[in-house]
Amino acid sequence: MEFGYTIWIALIPFLAFLITGLAGHRMKPMVSGLIGTVGIGIATLLSYVAAHQYFFGVGKVDGVYQKIIGYKMEWLRFSETLAIDMGVLLDPISVMMLVVITTVSLMVHIYSLGYMAGEKGFARFYAFLGLFSFSMLGLVVATNIFQMYIFWELVGVSSYLLIGFYYNKPSAVAASKKAFIVTRFADFGFLVGILLLSYITGTFDFVLLTDPEGAAITQGSGIAFMGLSVMTWSLILVFMGGAGKSAMFPLHIWLPDAMEGPTPVSALIHAATMVVAGVFLVARLFPVFALSAPAGLEIVAIMGAFTSLFAAVIACTQNDIKRILAYSTMSQIGYMMLALGVSGYGGADGLGYMASMFHLFTHAMFKALLFLGAGAIIHAVHSNFISDMGGLRKYMPVTHITFLIACLAIAGIPPFAGFFSKDEILVAAYQNHMLYFLVEYIVAGLTAFYMFRLYYGVFWGKEKTYEHAPHEAPASMTIPLIILAIGSATTGFIPFQKLVTSDGMAFDIHFHWNIALPSIGIAIAGILLATAFYRKGSDMPDKIAAGLGGLYRAAYRKFYIDEVYQFITKKIIFNLISRPIAWFDRQIVDGSMNGIAYITNMVSAGMKDLQSGQLQQYAFVLVSGVLILVLSLVYLMNN
């Protein structure tokens, strides 16, 4: 059985987008939702078939998972090796991502049937969901880096449309523009990196680019600029694009504001699409990073470690349930980037690579569950703020249990999924650099603390007086929660070291109790601290916040990064750069053109009298001209 059918995994959501987008207004709203849901359901089934066929069938040859072209069509050819194709590339990470994207997207589609019911623009919402799923699926199966860039930009457009879904809400419009503009700066770096990389390697093709024994991977390594090879510079620029999409510091400012979109969209962005695209990009080019640009991997590790700690500290101070989860995603993406940055290539040396992909997979389950659970909570109490919640476990038992499972998973408590993947990241960090390990060890404790601060604040604490009695979400919303809870509890047992590795070859891993036990211990310590502070309510958190003073205020204000951006853009770029350029454009460029136009008009006005249509005037001019010519000629002859 060949893999030609895999092209339909991406095309079916696109067809659903076309149908619901063009004809949705003529259908009953629920019909549009069912079309989108059935479409992504078929894509999910095909993804599972492809994964089974690849991992347990023809994907492995002589113990090594191969890169298989499921479909390929040439689009543009520039030279013998430099061409842009459209196709489907299947290897361990792309097949894994097909499963992740379609699974989470299916849960979001089903969940939205209940969550978005009665909303104006229901068909439009499902059309945009289909476009988003298509864009991300096209990105992960791209056969070349330029195809990836095309779908990369489509992902950005889709996120813009969905974040700004409530277009009559100013904050949502501002958030969508912010996400689009910030990621455009990052994507400019990505594009320059692509052009530089293709120039020095002579190809866009991922198979040629990532072949460890191929000629492309060694190109540009001997050419230095400012102490780094040209290959390293190109990969740093490529990583800039990944850092923007994955909301890495300092390009993270769009992600918290993106919570203005519908909550199911947040689940899709954070668990399976836009935010994980940057991690996938580094993983896709990992052989090039590891073998040709280790300095680039060091930058990936540093940015990952800092972002994970930075975001975790901010998450401890926030009150908006969705923004806490947004900063949590930033922190977990930092974990994944760090793991890639500390990884070697091949065998057990590639532990960090495997751990990163493992955590991406498990994180998709419990982060989607957390956001969809948050949506059920917001749906019940009509507020995003923890201060408006409390005691909801009695009203929402299914949401309570599933949310608790997700919290235990992200906190790294065994036997839930997050424990296994995070433990492998800690092992990889410990083996590479003790500072990275200590940072992520602290982040593990902070993660457990802020997640159970959120859990207790919502489901325990002092019960609020609700205007309307909260109630459990409908079945269309709770069934996805239950399915994702099962995934959050069980996916940690998948033997990723046998399936998704840096070189396609399986290796053995061992349980490191010297790392696992302390990581469990700090997670439990974080949970116990949150329990003491928030389970029954206490004034201790307020006293500690007051004692920390400026540090707490800075964390609560997100360390004033947004204010810094505002100062740079408005005071420096707009006032000192844009205004002088605008003055030059108006006064010099426009002034020159206006002056030429004025002179032309003035000359034309003076000459139009010559076109009067009066025969006597024409005769006078003719005779005068002849006399002037004759007299001039006589004068010249006499002299």
XYZ file of C-alpha atoms in Angstrom:
639
model
C 0.000 0.000 0.000
C 1.596 3.277 -1.126
C 1.367 6.656 0.585
C -0.237 8.593 -2.264
C -3.419 8.949 -0.224
C -1.596 11.094 2.346
C -2.074 14.183 0.169
C -5.764 13.993 1.113
C -4.916 14.420 4.797
C -4.209 18.082 4.002
C -6.611 18.531 1.091
C -9.776 17.381 2.881
C -9.650 20.213 5.493
C -8.977 22.596 2.596
C -12.071 21.349 0.776
C -14.068 21.787 3.986
C -12.738 25.354 4.160
C -13.872 26.069 0.590
C -17.339 24.585 1.100
C -18.058 26.262 4.425
C -16.383 29.500 3.392
C -18.201 29.903 0.075
C -21.535 28.284 0.835
C -21.747 28.337 4.633
C -24.061 31.345 4.690
C -26.619 29.340 2.727
C -26.560 26.422 5.160
C -27.888 25.955 8.627
C -25.019 26.805 11.002
C -24.753 23.283 12.410
C -24.390 21.846 8.886
C -21.226 23.914 8.385
C -19.891 22.614 11.677
C -20.650 19.019 10.743
C -18.971 19.393 7.337
C -15.806 20.716 8.970
C -15.888 18.075 11.704
C -16.481 15.147 9.332
C -13.709 16.444 7.066
C -11.114 16.637 9.837
C -12.408 13.276 11.141
C -11.572 11.622 7.807
C -8.155 13.330 7.815
C -7.559 12.024 11.336
C -8.420 8.473 10.296
C -6.053 8.700 7.316
C -3.319 10.054 9.623
C -3.659 7.083 11.948
C -3.577 4.696 8.983
C -0.434 6.422 7.668
C 1.217 6.298 11.118
C 0.504 2.590 11.516
C 1.690 1.855 7.990
C 4.851 3.902 8.443
C 5.957 2.951 11.961
C 4.877 -0.688 11.882
C 5.151 -1.384 8.183
C 7.203 -0.086 5.301
C 8.737 2.958 6.987
C 11.710 1.098 8.451
C 14.431 -0.410 6.234
C 17.386 -2.228 7.841
C 16.488 -0.792 11.230
C 16.360 2.832 10.036
C 13.204 4.891 9.433
C 13.351 6.308 5.929
C 12.252 9.560 4.340
C 9.444 8.630 1.964
C 7.934 10.920 -0.659
C 4.208 10.212 -0.578
C 3.401 12.742 -3.281
C 5.455 15.204 -5.295
C 4.710 17.757 -8.009
C 7.282 20.142 -9.460
C 6.161 23.768 -9.339
C 9.180 25.937 -10.212
C 12.644 24.883 -11.379
C 15.638 27.220 -11.214
C 18.537 24.827 -11.861
C 19.317 21.126 -11.905
C 19.162 20.905 -8.090
C 17.292 24.095 -7.138
C 13.543 23.686 -7.516
C 10.350 24.306 -5.575
C 8.104 21.273 -5.336
C 4.745 20.703 -3.715
C 4.408 17.359 -2.042
C 4.277 15.146 1.019
C 7.420 14.069 2.871
C 6.922 11.298 5.412
C 9.458 10.635 8.141
C 9.100 10.050 11.904
C 8.475 13.681 12.868
C 6.095 14.514 10.022
C 4.035 11.357 10.633
C 3.975 12.135 14.362
C 2.826 15.689 13.643
C 0.050 14.443 11.351
C -1.322 12.467 14.288
C -0.944 15.395 16.713
C -2.502 18.029 14.448
C -5.468 15.989 13.265
C -6.223 14.571 16.723
C -6.252 17.940 18.469
C -8.023 19.627 15.565
C -10.748 16.951 15.622
C -11.259 17.492 19.353
C -11.468 21.266 18.775
C -13.977 20.807 15.939
C -16.223 18.578 18.062
C -15.867 20.833 21.119
C -16.739 23.934 19.095
C -20.091 22.462 18.053
C -21.198 23.181 21.618
C -18.938 26.090 22.563
C -19.658 28.215 19.476
C -23.334 27.274 19.132
C -25.440 30.363 18.550
C -22.426 32.569 17.746
C -22.693 34.957 14.829
C -20.287 33.762 12.148
C -20.472 30.056 13.087
C -19.845 28.924 9.474
C -17.013 31.443 9.115
C -15.427 30.037 12.276
C -15.434 26.501 10.892
C -14.103 27.714 7.550
C -11.163 29.343 9.314
C -10.571 26.197 11.399
C -10.344 24.190 8.186
C -7.876 26.658 6.683
C -5.789 26.576 9.876
C -5.644 22.767 9.915
C -4.814 22.638 6.192
C -2.031 25.196 6.610
C -0.337 23.364 9.473
C -0.691 19.964 7.793
C 0.846 21.366 4.612
C 3.684 22.807 6.671
C 4.682 19.566 8.413
C 4.628 17.395 5.274
C 6.524 19.921 3.123
C 9.167 18.311 0.914
C 11.249 21.491 0.776
C 11.863 24.572 2.847
C 10.135 26.930 0.419
C 6.936 24.900 0.495
C 7.215 25.061 4.274
C 7.545 28.848 4.068
C 4.405 29.149 1.932
C 2.352 27.168 4.441
C 4.167 28.942 7.286
C 2.666 32.196 6.054
C -0.735 30.561 5.614
C -0.560 29.540 9.274
C 0.072 33.198 10.114
C -2.928 34.316 8.032
C -5.149 31.672 9.648
C -4.143 32.728 13.139
C -4.828 36.376 12.226
C -8.335 35.471 11.073
C -9.137 33.363 14.131
C -7.596 35.619 16.789
C -9.578 38.495 15.313
C -12.730 36.389 14.872
C -14.698 38.838 17.040
C -13.926 41.666 14.630
C -16.330 44.076 16.345
C -14.292 43.798 19.550
C -11.380 46.320 19.507
C -9.128 44.229 21.762
C -9.491 41.194 19.456
C -8.701 43.273 16.366
C -5.635 44.745 18.096
C -4.489 41.282 19.207
C -4.791 39.830 15.699
C -2.811 42.718 14.213
C -0.185 42.401 16.932
C 0.275 38.683 16.260
C 0.481 39.272 12.518
C 2.955 42.162 12.699
C 5.307 40.618 15.284
C 5.522 37.342 13.390
C 6.131 39.249 10.131
C 9.374 40.641 11.552
C 10.424 37.123 12.529
C 9.354 35.692 9.178
C 11.489 38.234 7.348
C 14.498 36.705 9.083
C 13.217 33.257 8.129
C 12.943 34.248 4.466
C 16.459 35.727 4.376
C 17.729 32.568 6.064
C 15.997 30.401 3.442
C 17.520 32.397 0.578
C 20.981 32.268 2.164
C 20.687 28.561 2.935
C 19.541 27.702 -0.586
C 22.300 29.858 -2.085
C 25.097 28.078 -0.247
C 23.634 24.562 -0.547
C 22.071 24.852 -3.989
C 18.819 23.205 -2.928
C 15.533 23.713 -1.103
C 14.894 19.984 -0.773
C 14.753 18.605 2.777
C 16.009 15.157 1.767
C 19.179 16.672 0.285
C 19.534 19.342 2.975
C 19.353 16.920 5.912
C 21.320 14.029 4.462
C 24.235 13.654 6.953
C 26.438 12.198 4.226
C 25.344 14.570 1.476
C 27.269 17.464 -0.001
C 24.700 20.109 0.929
C 25.206 19.800 4.666
C 28.898 20.742 4.488
C 28.481 23.788 2.240
C 29.264 27.193 3.683
C 30.902 25.792 6.816
C 34.317 27.118 5.817
C 33.157 30.647 4.974
C 33.168 32.870 8.064
C 31.496 36.171 8.827
C 31.906 37.885 12.207
C 33.294 34.710 13.734
C 30.497 32.389 12.578
C 30.150 30.328 9.413
C 27.700 31.411 6.742
C 25.761 28.195 7.387
C 25.445 29.154 11.054
C 24.184 32.632 10.173
C 21.595 31.220 7.787
C 20.303 28.813 10.444
C 20.182 31.568 13.065
C 17.984 33.581 10.690
C 15.819 30.524 10.098
C 15.530 30.058 13.867
C 14.409 33.686 14.116
C 11.304 32.688 12.183
C 10.781 29.735 14.508
C 11.228 31.931 17.569
C 8.510 34.280 16.326
C 5.976 31.547 15.613
C 6.751 29.744 18.888
C 6.605 32.983 20.916
C 10.165 32.783 22.205
C 11.595 35.782 24.068
C 11.708 38.582 22.935
C 9.182 37.828 20.150
C 6.618 36.460 22.594
C 4.477 39.546 23.138
C 1.758 38.506 20.689
C 0.872 35.225 22.409
C -0.872 36.421 25.620
C -2.971 38.899 23.640
C -3.929 36.135 21.200
C -6.226 34.844 23.951
C -8.780 37.371 22.669
C -9.856 34.780 20.107
C -12.377 32.026 20.908
C -11.015 29.532 23.445
C -11.074 26.537 21.038
C -8.765 28.552 18.795
C -6.367 29.009 21.706
C -6.297 25.231 22.175
C -5.463 24.704 18.507
C -2.788 27.422 18.430
C -1.055 26.258 21.600
C -1.315 22.498 21.290
C -0.971 21.560 17.648
C -0.458 24.392 15.187
C 1.187 27.797 15.254
C 3.178 27.715 18.479
C 4.710 24.275 17.880
C 5.674 25.192 14.298
C 8.939 26.745 15.462
C 9.939 23.605 17.352
C 9.109 21.500 14.296
C 11.202 23.813 12.083
C 14.329 23.320 14.214
C 13.648 19.573 14.386
C 13.225 19.383 10.614
C 16.619 21.021 10.032
C 18.213 19.381 13.069
C 20.907 17.410 11.144
C 22.075 20.678 9.584
C 22.109 22.420 12.980
C 23.916 19.569 14.732
C 26.503 18.726 12.062
C 27.130 22.119 10.445
C 26.154 24.803 12.968
C 26.558 23.734 16.610
C 26.804 27.420 17.570
C 23.265 27.820 16.238
C 22.102 24.998 18.511
C 23.719 26.751 21.464
C 21.610 29.835 20.724
C 18.513 27.611 20.548
C 19.379 26.166 23.973
C 20.008 29.566 25.580
C 16.779 31.040 24.228
C 14.837 27.956 25.284
C 16.186 27.987 28.845
C 15.596 31.697 29.349
C 12.094 31.665 27.839
C 11.005 28.719 29.978
C 12.052 30.460 33.201
C 10.870 33.920 32.162
C 7.379 32.703 31.227
C 7.017 30.489 34.311
C 7.729 33.412 36.639
C 5.120 35.580 34.898
C 2.538 32.765 34.978
C 2.771 32.686 38.797
C 1.365 36.222 39.011
C -1.445 36.304 36.429
C -5.179 36.239 37.162
C -6.628 35.580 33.691
C -7.004 31.814 33.286
C -6.194 31.834 29.552
C -3.142 34.047 29.965
C -1.759 31.727 32.639
C -2.058 28.894 30.151
C -0.484 31.074 27.436
C 2.611 31.710 29.545
C 2.611 28.031 30.452
C 2.841 27.217 26.740
C 5.754 29.607 26.342
C 7.526 27.855 29.192
C 6.890 24.377 27.798
C 8.000 25.418 24.304
C 11.174 26.670 25.982
C 11.639 23.158 27.379
C 11.364 21.701 23.875
C 13.784 24.215 22.352
C 16.287 23.613 25.139
C 16.112 19.868 24.543
C 16.887 20.372 20.846
C 19.691 22.768 21.709
C 21.479 20.319 24.030
C 21.067 17.317 21.734
C 23.682 15.619 19.637
C 23.056 13.723 16.423
C 22.645 9.966 16.248
C 21.918 7.221 18.747
C 21.789 8.013 22.457
C 23.567 11.322 21.750
C 20.273 12.423 20.224
C 18.399 12.020 23.525
C 17.474 15.713 23.589
C 15.948 15.528 20.104
C 13.833 12.528 21.048
C 12.838 14.141 24.349
C 11.784 17.353 22.596
C 9.533 15.522 20.133
C 8.196 13.341 22.956
C 7.295 16.420 24.989
C 5.718 18.082 21.957
C 3.471 15.028 21.613
C 2.450 14.737 25.266
C 2.151 18.523 25.650
C -0.357 18.592 22.782
C -2.654 16.314 24.777
C -2.616 18.044 28.145
C -2.389 21.598 26.801
C -5.366 21.070 24.505
C -7.181 19.594 27.522
C -6.284 22.600 29.683
C -7.528 25.139 27.147
C -10.708 23.259 26.347
C -11.273 22.806 30.084
C -10.744 26.541 30.526
C -13.314 27.104 27.789
C -15.850 24.970 29.651
C -15.168 26.980 32.826
C -15.525 30.327 31.036
C -18.670 29.017 29.345
C -20.117 28.293 32.807
C -19.160 31.444 34.740
C -18.802 33.995 31.884
C -15.463 35.274 33.160
C -11.790 34.656 32.467
C -10.538 35.653 35.902
C -9.695 33.300 38.763
C -10.932 35.920 41.220
C -14.453 35.366 39.826
C -14.261 31.610 40.326
C -14.165 29.130 43.175
C -15.798 25.897 44.283
C -16.666 24.804 40.755
C -15.826 21.134 41.392
C -19.355 20.614 42.741
C -20.981 22.040 39.625
C -18.618 20.669 36.946
C -17.373 17.206 37.990
C -16.223 16.045 34.536
C -14.359 19.277 33.832
C -12.883 19.135 37.339
C -11.450 15.617 36.994
C -10.134 16.101 33.461
C -8.580 19.465 34.365
C -6.897 17.862 37.381
C -5.419 15.152 35.145
C -4.005 17.821 32.837
C -2.520 19.708 35.799
C -0.857 16.542 37.112
C 0.483 15.788 33.630
C 2.038 19.212 33.069
C 3.398 19.253 36.630
C 5.325 16.046 35.884
C 3.664 13.718 38.356
C 3.929 10.017 37.420
C 2.364 8.093 35.781
C 0.895 10.949 33.739
C 2.342 11.756 30.317
C 4.241 14.929 31.124
C 6.419 13.178 33.678
C 8.070 10.855 31.148
C 8.781 13.418 28.448
C 9.935 16.132 30.849
C 12.169 13.647 32.671
C 14.018 12.872 29.425
C 14.534 16.599 28.815
C 16.001 16.980 32.296
C 18.319 14.016 31.662
C 19.495 15.539 28.369
C 20.099 18.902 30.070
C 21.930 17.237 32.986
C 24.253 15.389 30.605
C 25.014 18.540 28.618
C 25.165 21.532 30.973
C 24.437 21.751 34.678
C 23.170 25.342 34.444
C 20.493 24.344 31.943
C 19.486 21.483 34.206
C 19.166 23.746 37.249
C 17.082 26.263 35.320
C 14.658 23.600 34.095
C 14.591 21.999 37.537
C 13.419 25.321 39.007
C 10.922 25.713 36.161
C 9.504 22.274 37.005
C 8.700 23.495 40.523
C 7.237 26.768 39.276
C 5.088 24.905 36.740
C 3.573 22.695 39.434
C 2.962 25.750 41.624
C 1.209 27.991 39.093
C -0.864 25.166 37.622
C -2.212 24.130 41.016
C -2.658 27.770 41.963
C -4.954 27.877 38.937
C -6.609 24.539 39.785
C -7.392 25.438 43.395
C -8.477 28.955 42.498
C -11.052 27.609 40.041
C -12.312 24.418 41.643
C -11.666 24.938 45.366
C -11.163 28.085 47.397
C -14.021 30.248 48.549
C -17.168 29.638 46.522
C -18.369 32.751 44.746
C -21.947 33.958 44.445
C -22.732 33.320 40.791
C -25.421 35.231 38.955
C -26.438 32.005 37.244
C -25.695 28.579 38.720
C -22.689 27.069 36.893
C -23.340 23.821 35.080
C -21.405 21.103 33.320
C -20.728 21.662 29.635
C -22.776 19.716 27.027
C -21.599 16.327 25.746
C -20.037 17.847 22.610
C -17.629 19.658 24.950
C -17.086 17.035 27.667
C -16.404 14.094 25.316
C -13.269 15.775 23.862
C -12.173 16.537 27.442
C -12.462 12.860 28.384
C -10.594 11.691 25.259
C -7.773 14.193 25.827
C -7.624 13.243 29.517
C -7.055 9.615 28.485
C -4.276 10.813 26.163
C -2.744 12.941 28.929
C -2.701 9.905 31.220
C -1.368 7.292 28.781
C 0.783 8.784 26.000
C 3.824 8.877 28.274
C 4.126 5.128 27.843
C 4.764 5.378 24.085
C 8.358 4.194 23.399
C 9.442 7.299 21.500
C 13.098 6.237 21.553
C 12.071 3.417 19.215
C 10.036 5.622 16.878
C 11.210 9.251 16.684
C 14.975 9.780 16.863
C 17.473 12.169 15.320
C 18.900 9.642 12.849
C 15.916 7.313 12.448
C 17.528 4.523 14.481
C 16.141 3.206 17.764
C 18.160 3.363 20.971
C 17.693 2.339 24.575
C 17.000 4.711 27.446
C 17.331 4.078 31.146
C 15.382 5.472 34.037
C 17.569 7.931 35.950
C 16.217 7.897 39.483
C 18.826 10.456 40.568
C 17.029 12.941 38.282
C 13.474 11.607 38.363
C 13.077 11.564 42.137
C 14.245 15.158 42.718
C 12.049 16.365 39.815
C 9.051 14.599 41.361
C 10.026 16.081 44.702
C 10.133 19.675 43.481
C 6.829 19.193 41.637
C 5.216 17.887 44.828
C 6.719 20.808 46.743
C 5.156 23.234 44.253
C 1.785 21.479 44.567
C 1.932 21.483 48.370
C 2.791 25.187 48.427
C -0.141 25.949 46.117
C -2.370 23.760 48.290
C -1.415 25.657 51.432
C -1.988 29.026 49.749
C -5.091 28.475 47.649
C -7.063 25.354 48.560
C -8.999 27.031 51.358
C -7.896 30.588 50.797
C -5.164 32.434 52.667
C -3.769 35.921 53.014
C -0.231 34.560 52.773
C 0.053 35.047 48.968
C -0.840 38.736 49.354
C 1.745 39.152 52.133
C 4.434 37.476 50.033
C 3.516 39.603 47.007
C 3.741 42.746 49.153
C 7.082 41.576 50.553
C 8.508 41.023 47.060
C 7.473 44.557 46.143
C 8.888 45.703 42.827
C 9.859 42.192 41.715
C 6.274 40.972 41.994
C 4.922 44.081 40.253
C 7.422 43.619 37.435
C 6.394 39.978 36.968
C 2.716 40.930 37.101
C 3.339 43.582 34.419
C 5.202 40.953 32.357
C 8.519 42.676 33.091
C 7.321 45.692 31.080
C 8.308 44.129 27.753
C 5.182 45.492 26.068
C 6.004 48.961 27.387
C 9.536 48.641 26.030
C 8.156 47.752 22.610
C 5.745 50.682 22.783
C 8.608 53.045 23.668
C 10.837 51.718 20.882
C 8.120 51.842 18.248
C 6.418 55.119 19.160
C 9.249 57.216 20.606
C 12.181 55.966 18.551
C 10.972 54.345 15.319
C 7.932 56.555 14.701
C 9.342 59.866 15.997
C 13.045 59.621 15.127
C 12.918 57.477 12.005
C 9.433 57.398 10.493
C 8.662 61.127 10.911
C 11.886 62.332 9.195
C 11.321 59.818 6.397
C 7.704 60.994 6.050
C 8.888 64.646 5.948
C 11.467 63.812 3.258
C 8.800 61.933 1.305
C 6.286 64.797 1.497
C 8.642 67.764 1.106
C 11.424 66.453 -1.157
C 9.992 63.541 -3.151
C 6.414 64.805 -3.400
C 7.665 68.419 -3.582
C 9.905 67.622 -6.559
C 7.104 65.866 -8.382
C 4.655 68.668 -7.565
C 7.188 71.271 -8.753
C 7.675 69.471 -12.069
C 3.914 69.250 -12.458
C 3.538 72.994 -11.672
C 6.167 74.014 -14.242
C 4.614 71.707 -16.823
C 1.184 73.207 -16.196
C 2.580 76.748 -16.361
C 4.360 76.128 -19.681
C 1.267 74.411 -21.032
C -0.891 77.370 -20.038
C 1.495 79.702 -21.837
C 1.542 77.600 -24.983
C -2.187 76.945 -25.251
C -2.757 80.410 -26.792
C -0.820 79.184 -29.820
C -3.598 76.659 -30.426
C -6.371 79.294 -30.754
C -7.775 78.097 -34.114
C -7.619 81.639 -35.630
C -6.177 81.682 -39.174
C -4.937 85.261 -38.875
C -2.894 84.355 -35.769
C -1.339 81.307 -37.442
C -0.443 83.452 -40.509
C 1.116 86.117 -38.288
C 3.217 83.538 -36.438
C 4.295 81.902 -39.713
C 5.315 85.205 -41.341
C 7.061 86.325 -38.153
C 8.991 83.092 -37.963
C 10.066 83.324 -41.610
C 11.200 86.954 -41.160
C 13.179 86.026 -38.039
C 14.903 83.156 -39.865
C 15.704 85.359 -42.968
C 17.043 88.219 -40.865
C 19.129 85.798 -38.781
C 20.564 84.220 -41.927
C 21.433 87.688 -43.457
C 23.104 88.708 -40.238
C 25.206 85.547 -40.138
C 26.266 85.916 -43.800
C 27.387 89.557 -43.315
C 29.512 88.587 -40.324
